[in-house]
PDB file of C-alpha atoms in Angstrom:
ATOM      1  CA  UNK A   1       0.153  11.027  -1.668  1.00  0.00           C
ATOM      2  CA  UNK A   2      -1.392  13.761  -3.767  1.00  0.00           C
ATOM      3  CA  UNK A   3      -2.609  17.224  -2.839  1.00  0.00           C
ATOM      4  CA  UNK A   4      -4.654  19.869  -4.556  1.00  0.00           C
ATOM      5  CA  UNK A   5      -5.639  23.323  -3.386  1.00  0.00           C
ATOM      6  CA  UNK A   6      -9.086  24.882  -3.678  1.00  0.00           C
ATOM      7  CA  UNK A   7     -10.096  28.482  -3.024  1.00  0.00           C
ATOM      8  CA  UNK A   8     -12.455  29.401  -0.208  1.00  0.00           C
ATOM      9  CA  UNK A   9     -13.641  32.770   1.067  1.00  0.00           C
ATOM     10  CA  UNK A  10     -11.079  32.411   3.893  1.00  0.00           C
ATOM     11  CA  UNK A  11      -8.106  31.338   1.797  1.00  0.00           C
ATOM     12  CA  UNK A  12      -6.682  28.205   0.243  1.00  0.00           C
ATOM     13  CA  UNK A  13      -7.947  24.825   1.435  1.00  0.00           C
ATOM     14  CA  UNK A  14      -5.540  22.036   0.512  1.00  0.00           C
ATOM     15  CA  UNK A  15      -6.868  18.498   0.346  1.00  0.00           C
ATOM     16  CA  UNK A  16      -4.626  15.443   0.516  1.00  0.00           C
ATOM     17  CA  UNK A  17      -5.427  12.004  -0.861  1.00  0.00           C
ATOM     18  CA  UNK A  18      -3.794   8.619  -0.553  1.00  0.00           C
ATOM     19  CA  UNK A  19      -4.756   6.141  -3.230  1.00  0.00           C
ATOM     20  CA  UNK A  20      -8.516   6.673  -3.489  1.00  0.00           C
ATOM     21  CA  UNK A  21      -9.205   8.225  -0.066  1.00  0.00           C
ATOM     22  CA  UNK A  22      -9.142  11.717   1.427  1.00  0.00           C
ATOM     23  CA  UNK A  23      -6.738  11.685   4.384  1.00  0.00           C
ATOM     24  CA  UNK A  24      -6.169  15.329   5.323  1.00  0.00           C
ATOM     25  CA  UNK A  25      -7.464  18.861   4.871  1.00  0.00           C
ATOM     26  CA  UNK A  26      -5.083  21.768   5.465  1.00  0.00           C
ATOM     27  CA  UNK A  27      -7.076  24.867   6.303  1.00  0.00           C
ATOM     28  CA  UNK A  28      -5.841  28.367   5.412  1.00  0.00           C
ATOM     29  CA  UNK A  29      -2.675  29.259   7.286  1.00  0.00           C
ATOM     30  CA  UNK A  30      -1.742  25.650   8.080  1.00  0.00           C
ATOM     31  CA  UNK A  31       1.642  24.322   7.053  1.00  0.00           C
ATOM     32  CA  UNK A  32       1.584  21.683   4.317  1.00  0.00           C
ATOM     33  CA  UNK A  33       4.211  18.929   4.670  1.00  0.00           C
ATOM     34  CA  UNK A  34       7.066  18.825   2.189  1.00  0.00           C
ATOM     35  CA  UNK A  35       7.347  16.078  -0.402  1.00  0.00           C
ATOM     36  CA  UNK A  36       3.703  15.759  -1.375  1.00  0.00           C
ATOM     37  CA  UNK A  37       2.846  15.578  -5.061  1.00  0.00           C
ATOM     38  CA  UNK A  38       0.706  18.389  -6.404  1.00  0.00           C
ATOM     39  CA  UNK A  39      -1.656  16.429  -8.592  1.00  0.00           C
ATOM     40  CA  UNK A  40      -5.421  16.442  -8.845  1.00  0.00           C
ATOM     41  CA  UNK A  41      -6.499  12.796  -8.975  1.00  0.00           C
ATOM     42  CA  UNK A  42     -10.122  11.681  -9.360  1.00  0.00           C
ATOM     43  CA  UNK A  43     -10.870  11.663  -5.629  1.00  0.00           C
ATOM     44  CA  UNK A  44      -9.400  15.169  -5.243  1.00  0.00           C
ATOM     45  CA  UNK A  45     -11.467  16.407  -8.206  1.00  0.00           C
ATOM     46  CA  UNK A  46     -14.599  15.046  -6.558  1.00  0.00           C
ATOM     47  CA  UNK A  47     -13.629  16.530  -3.189  1.00  0.00           C
ATOM     48  CA  UNK A  48     -13.072  19.901  -4.856  1.00  0.00           C
ATOM     49  CA  UNK A  49     -16.420  19.695  -6.639  1.00  0.00           C
ATOM     50  CA  UNK A  50     -18.240  18.825  -3.428  1.00  0.00           C
ATOM     51  CA  UNK A  51     -16.423  21.559  -1.490  1.00  0.00           C
ATOM     52  CA  UNK A  52     -17.357  24.066  -4.209  1.00  0.00           C
ATOM     53  CA  UNK A  53     -20.996  22.942  -4.068  1.00  0.00           C
ATOM     54  CA  UNK A  54     -21.011  23.201  -0.257  1.00  0.00           C
ATOM     55  CA  UNK A  55     -19.567  26.720  -0.324  1.00  0.00           C
ATOM     56  CA  UNK A  56     -22.211  27.727  -2.899  1.00  0.00           C
ATOM     57  CA  UNK A  57     -25.267  26.329  -1.043  1.00  0.00           C
ATOM     58  CA  UNK A  58     -25.652  23.331  -3.322  1.00  0.00           C
ATOM     59  CA  UNK A  59     -24.555  20.601  -0.904  1.00  0.00           C
ATOM     60  CA  UNK A  60     -25.272  19.852   2.736  1.00  0.00           C
ATOM     61  CA  UNK A  61     -23.510  16.496   3.163  1.00  0.00           C
ATOM     62  CA  UNK A  62     -20.290  15.184   1.733  1.00  0.00           C
ATOM     63  CA  UNK A  63     -20.130  11.836   0.020  1.00  0.00           C
ATOM     64  CA  UNK A  64     -16.408  11.152  -0.069  1.00  0.00           C
ATOM     65  CA  UNK A  65     -14.121   8.235   0.866  1.00  0.00           C
ATOM     66  CA  UNK A  66     -12.687   9.687   4.066  1.00  0.00           C
ATOM     67  CA  UNK A  67      -9.838   7.925   5.885  1.00  0.00           C
ATOM     68  CA  UNK A  68      -8.968   9.829   9.064  1.00  0.00           C
ATOM     69  CA  UNK A  69      -6.303   8.331  11.283  1.00  0.00           C
ATOM     70  CA  UNK A  70      -6.557   8.533  15.057  1.00  0.00           C
ATOM     71  CA  UNK A  71      -7.293   6.612  18.238  1.00  0.00           C
ATOM     72  CA  UNK A  72     -10.517   4.660  18.641  1.00  0.00           C
ATOM     73  CA  UNK A  73     -11.870   7.473  20.814  1.00  0.00           C
ATOM     74  CA  UNK A  74     -11.028  10.109  18.187  1.00  0.00           C
ATOM     75  CA  UNK A  75     -12.635   8.019  15.450  1.00  0.00           C
ATOM     76  CA  UNK A  76     -15.816   7.681  17.536  1.00  0.00           C
ATOM     77  CA  UNK A  77     -15.936  11.462  18.053  1.00  0.00           C
ATOM     78  CA  UNK A  78     -15.341  12.147  14.350  1.00  0.00           C
ATOM     79  CA  UNK A  79     -18.102   9.692  13.430  1.00  0.00           C
ATOM     80  CA  UNK A  80     -20.546  11.589  15.662  1.00  0.00           C
ATOM     81  CA  UNK A  81     -19.461  14.908  14.141  1.00  0.00           C
ATOM     82  CA  UNK A  82     -20.582  13.611  10.751  1.00  0.00           C
ATOM     83  CA  UNK A  83     -24.074  13.080  12.182  1.00  0.00           C
ATOM     84  CA  UNK A  84     -24.533  16.735  13.203  1.00  0.00           C
ATOM     85  CA  UNK A  85     -27.076  18.078  10.705  1.00  0.00           C
ATOM     86  CA  UNK A  86     -26.137  20.885   8.355  1.00  0.00           C
ATOM     87  CA  UNK A  87     -26.964  24.204   9.996  1.00  0.00           C
ATOM     88  CA  UNK A  88     -27.111  22.728  13.518  1.00  0.00           C
ATOM     89  CA  UNK A  89     -24.642  22.969  16.355  1.00  0.00           C
ATOM     90  CA  UNK A  90     -23.875  20.835  19.359  1.00  0.00           C
ATOM     91  CA  UNK A  91     -21.518  21.085  22.330  1.00  0.00           C
ATOM     92  CA  UNK A  92     -18.477  19.126  23.441  1.00  0.00           C
ATOM     93  CA  UNK A  93     -20.486  18.045  26.477  1.00  0.00           C
ATOM     94  CA  UNK A  94     -23.349  16.709  24.344  1.00  0.00           C
ATOM     95  CA  UNK A  95     -20.912  14.669  22.260  1.00  0.00           C
ATOM     96  CA  UNK A  96     -19.278  13.269  25.408  1.00  0.00           C
ATOM     97  CA  UNK A  97     -22.723  12.313  26.723  1.00  0.00           C
ATOM     98  CA  UNK A  98     -23.612  10.654  23.394  1.00  0.00           C
ATOM     99  CA  UNK A  99     -20.460   8.546  23.808  1.00  0.00           C
ATOM    100  CA  UNK A 100     -21.593   7.585  27.345  1.00  0.00           C
ATOM    101  CA  UNK A 101     -18.558   9.410  28.717  1.00  0.00           C
ATOM    102  CA  UNK A 102     -20.121  12.575  30.165  1.00  0.00           C
ATOM    103  CA  UNK A 103     -16.908  13.761  31.827  1.00  0.00           C
ATOM    104  CA  UNK A 104     -14.841  13.379  28.649  1.00  0.00           C
ATOM    105  CA  UNK A 105     -15.820  16.751  27.157  1.00  0.00           C
ATOM    106  CA  UNK A 106     -12.188  17.948  27.242  1.00  0.00           C
ATOM    107  CA  UNK A 107     -11.088  14.792  25.419  1.00  0.00           C
ATOM    108  CA  UNK A 108     -13.841  15.475  22.878  1.00  0.00           C
ATOM    109  CA  UNK A 109     -12.374  18.956  22.473  1.00  0.00           C
ATOM    110  CA  UNK A 110      -8.922  17.490  21.857  1.00  0.00           C
ATOM    111  CA  UNK A 111     -10.332  15.044  19.285  1.00  0.00           C
ATOM    112  CA  UNK A 112     -12.054  17.983  17.601  1.00  0.00           C
ATOM    113  CA  UNK A 113      -8.782  19.925  17.551  1.00  0.00           C
ATOM    114  CA  UNK A 114      -7.012  16.970  15.928  1.00  0.00           C
ATOM    115  CA  UNK A 115      -9.677  16.366  13.280  1.00  0.00           C
ATOM    116  CA  UNK A 116      -7.620  15.874  10.103  1.00  0.00           C
ATOM    117  CA  UNK A 117     -10.623  16.354   7.813  1.00  0.00           C
ATOM    118  CA  UNK A 118     -12.136  19.659   8.940  1.00  0.00           C
ATOM    119  CA  UNK A 119     -15.129  20.796   6.889  1.00  0.00           C
ATOM    120  CA  UNK A 120     -15.674  17.246   5.525  1.00  0.00           C
ATOM    121  CA  UNK A 121     -15.968  16.090   9.153  1.00  0.00           C
ATOM    122  CA  UNK A 122     -17.768  19.206  10.445  1.00  0.00           C
ATOM    123  CA  UNK A 123     -16.010  20.046  13.710  1.00  0.00           C
ATOM    124  CA  UNK A 124     -16.973  23.698  13.132  1.00  0.00           C
ATOM    125  CA  UNK A 125     -20.491  22.757  14.302  1.00  0.00           C
ATOM    126  CA  UNK A 126     -19.266  22.153  17.867  1.00  0.00           C
ATOM    127  CA  UNK A 127     -19.432  25.032  20.347  1.00  0.00           C
ATOM    128  CA  UNK A 128     -18.909  25.550  24.063  1.00  0.00           C
ATOM    129  CA  UNK A 129     -21.682  24.666  26.522  1.00  0.00           C
ATOM    130  CA  UNK A 130     -22.173  28.375  27.176  1.00  0.00           C
ATOM    131  CA  UNK A 131     -22.821  28.975  23.456  1.00  0.00           C
ATOM    132  CA  UNK A 132     -19.400  30.464  22.810  1.00  0.00           C
ATOM    133  CA  UNK A 133     -17.435  29.737  19.686  1.00  0.00           C
ATOM    134  CA  UNK A 134     -14.278  27.892  20.558  1.00  0.00           C
ATOM    135  CA  UNK A 135     -11.128  27.172  18.582  1.00  0.00           C
ATOM    136  CA  UNK A 136     -11.048  26.007  14.999  1.00  0.00           C
ATOM    137  CA  UNK A 137      -8.029  25.067  12.878  1.00  0.00           C
ATOM    138  CA  UNK A 138      -8.884  27.687  10.268  1.00  0.00           C
ATOM    139  CA  UNK A 139      -9.442  30.385  12.892  1.00  0.00           C
ATOM    140  CA  UNK A 140     -12.589  31.695  14.530  1.00  0.00           C
ATOM    141  CA  UNK A 141     -13.455  33.936  11.578  1.00  0.00           C
ATOM    142  CA  UNK A 142     -13.581  30.856   9.332  1.00  0.00           C
ATOM    143  CA  UNK A 143     -15.662  28.969  11.917  1.00  0.00           C
ATOM    144  CA  UNK A 144     -18.099  31.905  12.129  1.00  0.00           C
ATOM    145  CA  UNK A 145     -18.172  32.057   8.340  1.00  0.00           C
ATOM    146  CA  UNK A 146     -18.927  28.340   7.928  1.00  0.00           C
ATOM    147  CA  UNK A 147     -21.721  28.532  10.503  1.00  0.00           C
ATOM    148  CA  UNK A 148     -23.147  31.636   8.797  1.00  0.00           C
ATOM    149  CA  UNK A 149     -22.921  29.927   5.400  1.00  0.00           C
ATOM    150  CA  UNK A 150     -24.907  26.971   6.723  1.00  0.00           C
ATOM    151  CA  UNK A 151     -27.460  29.224   8.432  1.00  0.00           C
ATOM    152  CA  UNK A 152     -27.952  31.030   5.114  1.00  0.00           C
ATOM    153  CA  UNK A 153     -28.284  27.666   3.344  1.00  0.00           C
ATOM    154  CA  UNK A 154     -30.984  26.555   5.794  1.00  0.00           C
ATOM    155  CA  UNK A 155     -32.824  29.852   5.205  1.00  0.00           C
ATOM    156  CA  UNK A 156     -32.643  29.339   1.438  1.00  0.00           C
ATOM    157  CA  UNK A 157     -33.957  25.815   1.846  1.00  0.00           C
ATOM    158  CA  UNK A 158     -36.919  27.085   3.894  1.00  0.00           C
ATOM    159  CA  UNK A 159     -37.642  29.685   1.220  1.00  0.00           C
ATOM    160  CA  UNK A 160     -37.513  27.040  -1.489  1.00  0.00           C
ATOM    161  CA  UNK A 161     -34.459  28.485  -3.231  1.00  0.00           C
ATOM    162  CA  UNK A 162     -32.100  25.631  -2.263  1.00  0.00           C
ATOM    163  CA  UNK A 163     -30.243  24.234  -5.284  1.00  0.00           C
ATOM    164  CA  UNK A 164     -29.405  20.691  -4.237  1.00  0.00           C
ATOM    165  CA  UNK A 165     -26.853  19.051  -6.521  1.00  0.00           C
ATOM    166  CA  UNK A 166     -25.987  16.254  -4.102  1.00  0.00           C
ATOM    167  CA  UNK A 167     -25.582  12.863  -5.684  1.00  0.00           C
ATOM    168  CA  UNK A 168     -25.866   9.531  -3.972  1.00  0.00           C
ATOM    169  CA  UNK A 169     -23.358   6.878  -4.937  1.00  0.00           C
TER     170      UNK A 169
END
């Protein structure tokens, strides 16, 4: 497995790949396992480029080979997270309802907390039913920052100053 670290306004974001897939994102302050090879392979280069574009208002969606590992329930939650539009937010309760499990909002919260691909699978877009910001692996200041970044990106898009460099593969 390879890792490479990219700068963000909140600190280093380390991305891990296995073969040709992204398997983990370590947000600032998170411990990186020992024994990983520091090497920027092609998939890590692309992930870094897309992360850079996202952080600079030039990308709203990621187009990467993601390979999160988790239970079937977690995978279903993470799939729904990828459908939350850039600049929007939803609640744990709304995700539970979308899964036809309206009482499973706490389990949705746990799946969110265990999301191994934060940012690429945008768990930062999920808030409490009362509108409060809840936990995030990179800390609440990073969550606030990512939401503000997206809000600014939406504003730029409305003003016609959006610089979309997204590519479809």
